[in-house]
Structure formats: C-alpha cells, structure tokens
C-alpha cells in the first residue's frame, strides 16, 4: 500500500501547559529489575469484577500459567509472572486512592523462571473474530493506559456501529511519564504488527497514531518503519498540551468530532487503544504470551537513577525504588501515576498492576503542599482551562450546596477529573476533589433509591400475599361452617331430594392461576432488571441505563395490569369431596394386599439381580401365593361388607382413585416448578417443565372427570374389637423403649468408648424386655376372619412359617460358611468349632427344605426355641464392645498417622491394632452365627 499523507490536526477547548519533566527518565536505557522475594498479585487489576482464583495455597505454578479466571462479563484473567509456589491468598494493601486492602495471590519465585508451554494463535486471520477475542480474554489483555477496561469487551462494543477511525493513543500528555515513548522506541515493529491485528478485528476505514510533538525519536522510528512496510497507518503529530492524551480530547484533535454527553466513542464510529495494549495483543497472538509485565516510568528528584523499566506484575514498589537508588531523606511524597491524575501511596509495599505506568518519588520542591483554600473570585480561569467545556465554577457551587440534580444537569459526569481547573485556580480550590465527592454521593443516592423501591415492592407483595392467605382461610372456614350446618338436616328421615351438581368453574380457576403465575414471573423479571440498572448506573454506562430504564418502566406497567387482572378474577368455588366408607375387615384385607404386593415386588427385584438364587425363588413363590389369597379375601369383602353411613358417600373405583392420585401428583410438581420459575424467570428449562406439567395436570383432571363413581351397597358396621387401657399402655411403653434404645445405639456407634452410653444402652434393653413381657402377658380379643376356616388358616400359617424358617436357615448357613472362610484366611485356631456350626446349619437347612417340599413342618421343640442363656447374651455384648473398641483404636491411629506419616512407631501400632480388630470381628461373627443357629 502507498503511504498516505499525514492527517489534519484540529484543536479542543481549554488545556494547560505544565512543566513536562520527561527528560530525566529518558537519560538511561530500558532497565530490567531482578526478581523480588515475593510477587503480590491483586485479583482486581481492571475495571469491573475481580478475578476468581484457580489455584490453592501450596500449588506450584509456571511462568505464564493462569492463576485466576474472569468472574463475569466485565472481568479478566490473571497469570503467574514467573514460576514458583503460591504461599498465600490473602488481603494485602493495593494501589488505590482509598488506601484499602484487597484480596491478593502471593507468589514466591523459585528463581527458575520456567515458562509454561506457549500456544500462539497462528491462524488468527482464518478463524472467527469471536474466537480471537476469546483468546485475548484468556491472555488477560486489558487497556494499559487508563482505567484498565478489558480489551475483548471494548472490541465487542466496537461492532455496534461501522468504524470510521481506529485511533492509537501515543500522546502521553501527563508530565514525568515516558513509558509509552520508551515502548515505541524499543518495540516499534511489535507495535505496528499489533495495530494490524486489531485493525483486522475492528475493520476501521482509517487507522491513525496520535502522538505529541515532544517525542521526536519515537515519531521518526514510526514513520521510518511505516514507510518501509508501505503501510496505510497514519501518524498524526499533535501539539503538546495537557490533556491531549484524554480519549475524547484526542478524538476531537484528530477527527474534529465530539463524543456526545453520556455516550461512548464507539457510538460515533471511533475506537481508541493504547500503544501498550497493541504490543500486548501482538505478543499474545504471535507468541502466546499472556500479560505478565509492562513498562513503567520510575522518576522524581528523590531517585538517583530515574529510568523506564520492564517490570513483572506484582513487584512491590519498594523493590523498584531500591533499584532506582531512592534517597529516603529527599522523599516527601510517593505518587502512582503522574502529578496531575495520580494518587498518593501510603506505603511502598503496594504492588505494580497492569495499569501502573509511572511511580513518582517527589521531593518537597517538586510537589509542594497546596496553599490553603480561599474563596472563589469568579475569575473564570477554570472554565477557560476545562477540556470538557464544562462550567467548573457552577459545579463547585452545586457541590458545596449539595444540589445534585443541578450538578447532573450541568453534566457533572462528563468531567474527566484531569485537574486542569485546580491547576489554574488562583484561590487554590481543590475543585476535582469536590467533583469526586459529589459523584460518589449521587451514586450512593441512586443505589439507595433502587434498594428502597425494591424493598417497597417486596413489602407490598408480602402484604398482598398475607391478605390473599387470610381471605382463603376465611373462605375455607365458611365452607366448613356451611357443611357442618347441613349435616343435621341430612340426618332427618325425610325424602331425599335429588342432589344438585356442584357448579364448577374450571375456566375461572385456570385464568386466576395463570394470572398469578404471570404476575410472579414478571415481578422476578423486574427485580433482575432493577439490579442490572443499578450496576449500569454505578459504572455510568449511559446507553445501558436508558435502555434498562425503559424496560423497567414497561415491566412495572405489566405488573400493574396483571395485579388488576388478579384482583378482578373471581375465586373458584370450593368443593368438598366425600370420602368412601369401607368396613374394618375390608380395610384389613386391603392392607394385607398392599403388604403382600410390596414384599413380592422387593423379592422380584432381588431375583432379577441374582436369578440363580433358589432362596429368592422360594420367596417369590410364597409371596405370590400370599398376594393371591389376600386379593381373593379383599374381593369378597369389597362388595358386601361396607358400613352404612349416615350420609351416603360414593366409593371411588380403582381407576378413579388412580386418576385422583395422578391429579394430586401433577399439581404438586407444577406448583414446585412454578415456585422455582418465579425465582428464575428466564430459565427456559423450567418453562418447558412447567408447560409439560400443566399439560399432564389437564389430562389427569380430564381423565378423573370422565370416570363415574359407582356406590356400593351398605351393610351394618362391624364393631371393632375392644382393646383394654392396660394393653394400649403396654404397646406405648414398648414403642418408647424401642425408640430410646435405637437412639442410644446410634450414639454408641459413633462413640463406642463412652461408658455412660453403654450403661444407658443396657438399661434401655432391660426396659424394652420388661415392656415386651408385660405386653405379651395381656390378652387382646381377636376377631376370626369369616373368609377362612380355622383349619385352613392354621395350615396356611404353618406353611408360611415353614418358608420363613427355611429362608432364615439358608441365610445362617451362608454366614457360617463366610465366617469359616474368613477364619481360615486369618489362620485362626478356632476353625473346628466353625466347621461344626457349618455342618449343623447345613443339616438344619436341608431338613427344613425337605419338610417344605413334603408340605409338613417338623415340630420345633419349645425348649430349643427359647434357649439362650443370660451368660451367652452377656458374652455376645462384651464381644461387640471389644470389636467396637478395636475399630475405634484403628481409626484413631490412622488419624495420627495421616497427620505425621513418617513416625514408624505409629505404623507398627496400626498394624497390631488392625490384627486385633480382625481377631475381635472374627470372634464376634462366630458368636453371631452361634446365636442364629440356636
């Protein structure tokens, strides 16, 4: 491409000419300080949300490794500037005007400076621009000349409108600072290549480098290289005037366009980037290097060797001051940034961050104490110096009188806080400080107003909900009162009038439900919009503020309409369903059917996992027979033995009952999803679920309404068997004792060495036995089942008991065989007794199996069934305690060994304890098998 002529240069309003003081730091070549003893890396080195750590304390990291990830849209990555170990993640003082601390990652270098494997983006011209921006975001690239705006976010915003100008800011107008000047001299080619990469991404018509005329060496280097490359990039040399390096002022200098109040340069087709950002983009794309260092100016008369240095992020300022030979006696003020827009540092221990372009160690002569503030003399010099064409005098009066609305009307937020007005003020009024204070108060007032509105809405919603709940309770109370008043009339022996169908209003009910759901979703949406609006107001994003405010107003209007709709929708009439009446025998038969069905399903599931298990097959056969018998008994009782009711109540069919259950389940699921949807209104998955559940609920309701309830004939009620008060009390005592014992046993399992718990367990066991004995001594009348003869019931009970005994015997045999196998593995001496137990258990199981096949059960001697001496119980209890103590000792030694794994004595003790635990558990299993065989 042929070289184009230099672009025209225009002017902007105001500006000042303070002493430059740039020669001091350009006398020495670019320096490279040594590695400090530690690097302090703040997580918030950019505008927006702080990064989120990816590493833990104690981790070793390599140079260039990502150690923190972006935490939202307006955030950035952070990388390790060198290899080393993460020694802490804690709060440390950071470079900020407030002087407060912030969370930092502390990296201790290992002096190896070992790089992670770098992956450059070679095909950046061929892939999508979105992928390139994602790559830059992962490399932690941000704007290095201003507030540290994430570069990928700024480049995304550039595509809102076609760009006419892409401006590279190389003006560096503030006194003392020469970091960009040195960067252009040292890395001219990298700068041009970085600009070409960014031009590929933004596709602007014109690319212009704006640079002040006080940098002749850098200007000559740029023009020479652009001429050699025949590049279309233009160099615009602008007059030296502060603040020509401000974004809006440089745009006006090069294009004669003014950025409207409350808008961004991208809104008028212009994008600006700093030279440091362009070089960082080149190094990321071409070499795969993340942003881990930058050029910083060390200057001021308190330094013997002022110069520019390429410094790693996280380097303490004190380390740089030592490198530049600080004279402590001369130092009166330490400033990060320039003398116009920089801020004073309370400590030299704060670290270098991505936006640190200068450290000024000033003497008393360079930065003297400001004169006392005096009254404004209305000279108008501040207005003449203001580069934003504001009225500083008016803004001062509004700030002092706290007339914030008037200050906003006079475009207070257009102030760039350059300090030109304070510099020229003859009364030494700190105008910028007044403006900053007013801005902060306005932001706080906005935030408080938004919070107040949200609180008011929450209060009104809560009040409306309470009123609705109270109205619903009152309606239910009136319905119950009406129903109870109608019962005496129904008992009178009068000719029953034909029952009128209860009017239903499904359409009204559905409309009310839908209106309430829409209202909840809209309120949740409003809450999110108000939160986003508050964030936009804090960050002064005027375009987003206007759009969000419009959405908030529209949503509030929708909420008002929905509230009116909900209030005007009549409530659906309350219907009281009558419950079917069933005799006691039928109820008992139904419970038997349910129990048998549950046991059969459980056994079939176990059989599916182990199809060759003969014991499970026998169980399935037995449970199938039990279920068939219970179903036959229930069918016989279901049509003839229902109780006569004072008021006739319809008995639902099985299909109707199932449909009713389906309606209840679908309604419960729908309510749950609607509650979740009210909290997260934009969740598409929840919306889909809600639609599916609504459809399922409608289908279930339609199926329920289509089924007819057929009443059953009425028979006199069967009198329930009487139960004495003593028997009831005994049952309660058994239940209480059993609950207490289970609770103590659970606590004892967690703390087996607790002697108090062991004593309580023994006491509750005794109480339970006494309660069971007292319950067994009491007689309860039992009503014989009419559906079966006594002989038939006796045979069935004997067969059922025989099946249970056979299953128990088989299980005991398996346990005994398992214990024998384990004892042989442990080389136990007591294997002979276990072999005898196995033979005995096998003979017992074979005998019961044979009896089951023959259909008869061998009589079990009553003396053998009750044989279990107190001595054996005591022995079993002691063995359980011994096994628990051995296990607790093993766990204790394991914890001690985990804390100090190199202690050999602990390892030996652990091995011995584990052997003891195995022996005690083997003995316990032997006793358990003996108990089961008995």
Short mmCIF file of N, CA and C in Angstrom, two decimals, residues 651-755:
data_model
loop_
_atom_site.label_atom_id
_atom_site.label_comp_id
_atom_site.label_asym_id
_atom_site.label_seq_id
_atom_site.Cartn_x
_atom_site.Cartn_y
_atom_site.Cartn_z
N UNK A 651 -68.16 -44.44 46.73
CA UNK A 651 -66.89 -45.17 46.78
C UNK A 651 -66.25 -45.12 45.40
N UNK A 652 -65.03 -44.63 45.35
CA UNK A 652 -64.35 -44.48 44.07
C UNK A 652 -63.84 -45.82 43.56
N UNK A 653 -63.90 -46.00 42.25
CA UNK A 653 -63.31 -47.18 41.63
C UNK A 653 -61.80 -47.07 41.65
N UNK A 654 -61.12 -48.20 41.35
CA UNK A 654 -59.64 -48.18 41.34
C UNK A 654 -59.12 -47.20 40.30
N UNK A 655 -59.79 -47.16 39.13
CA UNK A 655 -59.35 -46.22 38.09
C UNK A 655 -59.50 -44.78 38.55
N UNK A 656 -60.64 -44.50 39.23
CA UNK A 656 -60.86 -43.13 39.69
C UNK A 656 -59.84 -42.74 40.77
N UNK A 657 -59.55 -43.72 41.67
CA UNK A 657 -58.54 -43.43 42.70
C UNK A 657 -57.19 -43.12 42.06
N UNK A 658 -56.81 -43.95 41.07
CA UNK A 658 -55.52 -43.72 40.39
C UNK A 658 -55.51 -42.37 39.69
N UNK A 659 -56.64 -42.04 39.06
CA UNK A 659 -56.70 -40.74 38.39
C UNK A 659 -56.60 -39.60 39.39
N UNK A 660 -57.22 -39.78 40.56
CA UNK A 660 -57.15 -38.74 41.59
C UNK A 660 -55.73 -38.54 42.10
N UNK A 661 -55.02 -39.68 42.29
CA UNK A 661 -53.61 -39.60 42.70
C UNK A 661 -52.77 -38.90 41.63
N UNK A 662 -53.04 -39.23 40.34
CA UNK A 662 -52.30 -38.58 39.24
C UNK A 662 -52.52 -37.08 39.24
N UNK A 663 -53.77 -36.66 39.52
CA UNK A 663 -54.06 -35.21 39.57
C UNK A 663 -53.26 -34.56 40.70
N UNK A 664 -53.25 -35.20 41.88
CA UNK A 664 -52.52 -34.62 43.02
C UNK A 664 -51.02 -34.53 42.74
N UNK A 665 -50.44 -35.59 42.16
CA UNK A 665 -49.01 -35.58 41.85
C UNK A 665 -48.66 -34.51 40.82
N UNK A 666 -49.48 -34.44 39.75
CA UNK A 666 -49.21 -33.44 38.71
C UNK A 666 -49.33 -32.02 39.27
N UNK A 667 -50.33 -31.81 40.13
CA UNK A 667 -50.50 -30.48 40.73
C UNK A 667 -49.31 -30.11 41.61
N UNK A 668 -48.82 -31.08 42.41
CA UNK A 668 -47.66 -30.82 43.28
C UNK A 668 -46.42 -30.47 42.47
N UNK A 669 -46.17 -31.25 41.41
CA UNK A 669 -45.00 -30.98 40.55
C UNK A 669 -45.10 -29.61 39.90
N UNK A 670 -46.31 -29.26 39.43
CA UNK A 670 -46.49 -27.98 38.76
C UNK A 670 -46.24 -26.82 39.73
N UNK A 671 -46.76 -26.93 40.97
CA UNK A 671 -46.54 -25.86 41.95
C UNK A 671 -45.06 -25.69 42.27
N UNK A 672 -44.34 -26.80 42.38
CA UNK A 672 -42.91 -26.73 42.69
C UNK A 672 -42.14 -26.03 41.57
N UNK A 673 -42.44 -26.39 40.32
CA UNK A 673 -41.74 -25.76 39.18
C UNK A 673 -42.11 -24.29 39.07
N UNK A 674 -43.39 -23.95 39.33
CA UNK A 674 -43.81 -22.55 39.28
C UNK A 674 -43.09 -21.72 40.33
N UNK A 675 -42.85 -22.30 41.52
CA UNK A 675 -42.11 -21.57 42.56
C UNK A 675 -40.67 -21.32 42.12
N UNK A 676 -40.03 -22.35 41.52
CA UNK A 676 -38.66 -22.18 41.01
C UNK A 676 -38.63 -21.17 39.87
N UNK A 677 -39.66 -21.19 39.03
CA UNK A 677 -39.71 -20.27 37.89
C UNK A 677 -39.89 -18.83 38.34
N UNK A 678 -40.58 -18.63 39.47
CA UNK A 678 -40.72 -17.27 40.00
C UNK A 678 -39.39 -16.70 40.46
N UNK A 679 -38.48 -17.56 40.93
CA UNK A 679 -37.16 -17.10 41.36
C UNK A 679 -36.21 -16.92 40.18
N UNK A 680 -36.41 -17.69 39.10
CA UNK A 680 -35.53 -17.62 37.92
C UNK A 680 -36.41 -17.57 36.68
N UNK A 681 -36.91 -16.37 36.37
CA UNK A 681 -37.93 -16.23 35.33
C UNK A 681 -37.42 -16.51 33.93
N UNK A 682 -36.11 -16.41 33.70
CA UNK A 682 -35.55 -16.57 32.36
C UNK A 682 -35.06 -17.99 32.09
N UNK A 683 -35.30 -18.92 32.97
CA UNK A 683 -34.82 -20.29 32.80
C UNK A 683 -35.74 -21.04 31.83
N UNK A 684 -35.21 -21.33 30.63
CA UNK A 684 -36.01 -21.99 29.60
C UNK A 684 -36.36 -23.41 30.00
N UNK A 685 -35.46 -24.10 30.68
CA UNK A 685 -35.72 -25.47 31.09
C UNK A 685 -36.91 -25.54 32.04
N UNK A 686 -36.96 -24.58 33.00
CA UNK A 686 -38.09 -24.55 33.93
C UNK A 686 -39.41 -24.23 33.22
N UNK A 687 -39.34 -23.32 32.22
CA UNK A 687 -40.55 -23.00 31.46
C UNK A 687 -41.08 -24.23 30.74
N UNK A 688 -40.16 -25.02 30.13
CA UNK A 688 -40.58 -26.24 29.43
C UNK A 688 -41.20 -27.23 30.40
N UNK A 689 -40.58 -27.39 31.58
CA UNK A 689 -41.13 -28.30 32.58
C UNK A 689 -42.52 -27.85 33.02
N UNK A 690 -42.69 -26.53 33.24
CA UNK A 690 -43.98 -26.02 33.68
C UNK A 690 -45.07 -26.31 32.65
N UNK A 691 -44.73 -26.12 31.35
CA UNK A 691 -45.70 -26.41 30.29
C UNK A 691 -46.07 -27.89 30.27
N UNK A 692 -45.06 -28.77 30.43
CA UNK A 692 -45.33 -30.21 30.42
C UNK A 692 -46.21 -30.61 31.61
N UNK A 693 -45.90 -30.05 32.80
CA UNK A 693 -46.69 -30.40 33.98
C UNK A 693 -48.13 -29.86 33.88
N UNK A 694 -48.31 -28.67 33.28
CA UNK A 694 -49.66 -28.14 33.07
C UNK A 694 -50.46 -29.07 32.16
N UNK A 695 -49.80 -29.53 31.10
CA UNK A 695 -50.47 -30.45 30.18
C UNK A 695 -50.84 -31.75 30.89
N UNK A 696 -49.91 -32.28 31.69
CA UNK A 696 -50.18 -33.52 32.41
C UNK A 696 -51.32 -33.34 33.42
N UNK A 697 -51.36 -32.17 34.08
CA UNK A 697 -52.42 -31.91 35.05
C UNK A 697 -53.79 -31.85 34.37
N UNK A 698 -53.85 -31.18 33.21
CA UNK A 698 -55.13 -31.10 32.48
C UNK A 698 -55.60 -32.49 32.05
N UNK A 699 -54.65 -33.31 31.56
CA UNK A 699 -55.03 -34.67 31.13
C UNK A 699 -55.53 -35.50 32.31
N UNK A 700 -54.85 -35.37 33.47
CA UNK A 700 -55.28 -36.13 34.65
C UNK A 700 -56.65 -35.68 35.13
N UNK A 701 -56.89 -34.34 35.11
CA UNK A 701 -58.21 -33.85 35.53
C UNK A 701 -59.31 -34.31 34.59
N UNK A 702 -59.00 -34.32 33.27
CA UNK A 702 -59.99 -34.79 32.30
C UNK A 702 -60.29 -36.28 32.50
N UNK A 703 -59.25 -37.06 32.76
CA UNK A 703 -59.45 -38.50 33.00
C UNK A 703 -60.26 -38.73 34.26
N UNK A 704 -60.01 -37.94 35.31
CA UNK A 704 -60.76 -38.09 36.56
C UNK A 704 -62.23 -37.74 36.39
N UNK A 705 -62.50 -36.66 35.64
CA UNK A 705 -63.90 -36.25 35.44
C UNK A 705 -64.68 -37.24 34.58
N UNK A 706 -63.96 -37.99 33.70
CA UNK A 706 -64.65 -38.94 32.82
C UNK A 706 -65.02 -40.24 33.53
N UNK A 707 -64.43 -40.49 34.68
CA UNK A 707 -64.71 -41.74 35.40
C UNK A 707 -65.93 -41.56 36.31
N UNK A 708 -66.80 -42.52 36.34
CA UNK A 708 -68.01 -42.46 37.18
C UNK A 708 -67.73 -43.15 38.51
N UNK A 709 -68.19 -42.53 39.58
CA UNK A 709 -68.08 -43.11 40.92
C UNK A 709 -69.30 -44.00 41.17
N UNK A 710 -69.08 -45.31 41.24
CA UNK A 710 -70.20 -46.24 41.46
C UNK A 710 -70.31 -46.56 42.95
N UNK A 711 -71.45 -46.22 43.61
CA UNK A 711 -71.60 -46.50 45.05
C UNK A 711 -71.76 -47.99 45.31
N UNK A 712 -71.41 -48.41 46.47
CA UNK A 712 -71.53 -49.81 46.87
C UNK A 712 -72.68 -49.96 47.86
N UNK A 713 -73.17 -51.18 47.98
CA UNK A 713 -74.28 -51.43 48.90
C UNK A 713 -73.81 -51.27 50.33
N UNK A 714 -74.74 -51.02 51.19
CA UNK A 714 -74.42 -50.69 52.57
C UNK A 714 -74.79 -51.83 53.49
N UNK A 715 -73.95 -52.10 54.44
CA UNK A 715 -74.21 -53.15 55.43
C UNK A 715 -73.95 -52.56 56.81
N UNK A 716 -74.52 -53.16 57.83
CA UNK A 716 -74.28 -52.62 59.18
C UNK A 716 -72.80 -52.65 59.52
N UNK A 717 -72.34 -51.67 60.28
CA UNK A 717 -70.92 -51.60 60.60
C UNK A 717 -70.50 -52.74 61.52
N UNK A 718 -69.28 -53.21 61.26
CA UNK A 718 -68.72 -54.26 62.12
C UNK A 718 -68.03 -53.62 63.30
N UNK A 719 -68.34 -54.10 64.45
CA UNK A 719 -67.79 -53.49 65.66
C UNK A 719 -66.31 -53.85 65.81
N UNK A 720 -65.53 -52.86 66.10
CA UNK A 720 -64.10 -53.04 66.23
C UNK A 720 -63.82 -53.79 67.52
N UNK A 721 -62.86 -54.72 67.51
CA UNK A 721 -62.54 -55.43 68.76
C UNK A 721 -62.06 -54.47 69.82
N UNK A 722 -62.55 -54.67 71.01
CA UNK A 722 -62.19 -53.77 72.11
C UNK A 722 -60.76 -54.04 72.56
N UNK A 723 -60.11 -52.98 73.00
CA UNK A 723 -58.71 -53.09 73.48
C UNK A 723 -58.66 -52.41 74.85
N UNK A 724 -58.11 -53.12 75.81
CA UNK A 724 -58.08 -52.59 77.17
C UNK A 724 -57.10 -51.44 77.27
N UNK A 725 -57.28 -50.61 78.31
CA UNK A 725 -56.35 -49.50 78.53
C UNK A 725 -54.96 -49.98 78.89
N UNK A 726 -54.89 -51.10 79.64
CA UNK A 726 -53.58 -51.63 80.02
C UNK A 726 -52.80 -52.09 78.79
N UNK A 727 -53.55 -52.74 77.87
CA UNK A 727 -52.88 -53.23 76.65
C UNK A 727 -52.35 -52.05 75.81
N UNK A 728 -53.18 -50.99 75.68
CA UNK A 728 -52.74 -49.80 74.94
C UNK A 728 -51.49 -49.20 75.59
N UNK A 729 -51.51 -49.10 76.92
CA UNK A 729 -50.37 -48.52 77.63
C UNK A 729 -49.12 -49.36 77.44
N UNK A 730 -49.31 -50.69 77.43
CA UNK A 730 -48.15 -51.57 77.24
C UNK A 730 -47.55 -51.40 75.85
N UNK A 731 -48.41 -51.24 74.84
CA UNK A 731 -47.91 -51.03 73.47
C UNK A 731 -47.12 -49.73 73.38
N UNK A 732 -47.63 -48.69 74.02
CA UNK A 732 -46.92 -47.40 74.02
C UNK A 732 -45.56 -47.52 74.70
N UNK A 733 -45.53 -48.26 75.83
CA UNK A 733 -44.26 -48.44 76.55
C UNK A 733 -43.23 -49.16 75.69
N UNK A 734 -43.68 -50.18 74.96
CA UNK A 734 -42.76 -50.91 74.07
C UNK A 734 -42.20 -49.99 72.99
N UNK A 735 -43.07 -49.20 72.39
CA UNK A 735 -42.63 -48.30 71.32
C UNK A 735 -41.62 -47.27 71.84
N UNK A 736 -41.90 -46.68 73.01
CA UNK A 736 -40.99 -45.68 73.58
C UNK A 736 -39.64 -46.29 73.93
N UNK A 737 -39.66 -47.46 74.56
CA UNK A 737 -38.40 -48.11 74.94
C UNK A 737 -37.58 -48.47 73.71
N UNK A 738 -38.26 -48.95 72.65
CA UNK A 738 -37.55 -49.31 71.42
C UNK A 738 -36.90 -48.08 70.77
N UNK A 739 -37.62 -46.94 70.76
CA UNK A 739 -37.08 -45.70 70.17
C UNK A 739 -35.86 -45.21 70.94
N UNK A 740 -35.95 -45.22 72.26
CA UNK A 740 -34.81 -44.76 73.07
C UNK A 740 -33.60 -45.66 72.87
N UNK A 741 -33.84 -46.97 72.80
CA UNK A 741 -32.73 -47.90 72.63
C UNK A 741 -32.03 -47.67 71.27
N UNK A 742 -32.81 -47.48 70.21
CA UNK A 742 -32.21 -47.24 68.89
C UNK A 742 -31.38 -45.96 68.87
N UNK A 743 -31.88 -44.93 69.54
CA UNK A 743 -31.16 -43.66 69.58
C UNK A 743 -29.82 -43.81 70.31
N UNK A 744 -29.84 -44.51 71.46
CA UNK A 744 -28.59 -44.72 72.22
C UNK A 744 -27.61 -45.58 71.42
N UNK A 745 -28.13 -46.61 70.74
CA UNK A 745 -27.25 -47.48 69.94
C UNK A 745 -26.59 -46.69 68.81
N UNK A 746 -27.31 -45.76 68.22
CA UNK A 746 -26.73 -44.93 67.15
C UNK A 746 -25.61 -44.04 67.71
N UNK A 747 -25.85 -43.44 68.89
CA UNK A 747 -24.81 -42.61 69.52
C UNK A 747 -23.61 -43.46 69.92
N UNK A 748 -23.88 -44.69 70.39
CA UNK A 748 -22.79 -45.57 70.81
C UNK A 748 -21.94 -46.00 69.62
N UNK A 749 -22.55 -46.13 68.43
CA UNK A 749 -21.78 -46.49 67.23
C UNK A 749 -20.80 -45.38 66.86
N UNK A 750 -21.17 -44.12 67.13
CA UNK A 750 -20.28 -43.00 66.84
C UNK A 750 -19.21 -42.83 67.91
N UNK A 751 -19.53 -43.22 69.15
CA UNK A 751 -18.57 -43.04 70.26
C UNK A 751 -18.56 -44.33 71.09
N UNK A 752 -17.91 -45.41 70.60
CA UNK A 752 -18.01 -46.72 71.26
C UNK A 752 -17.32 -46.77 72.62
N UNK A 753 -16.46 -45.81 72.94
CA UNK A 753 -15.74 -45.85 74.20
C UNK A 753 -16.48 -45.13 75.34
N UNK A 754 -17.65 -44.59 75.06
CA UNK A 754 -18.40 -43.82 76.05
C UNK A 754 -19.08 -44.79 77.02
N UNK A 755 -18.58 -44.84 78.24
CA UNK A 755 -19.13 -45.78 79.24
C UNK A 755 -20.54 -45.37 79.65
#
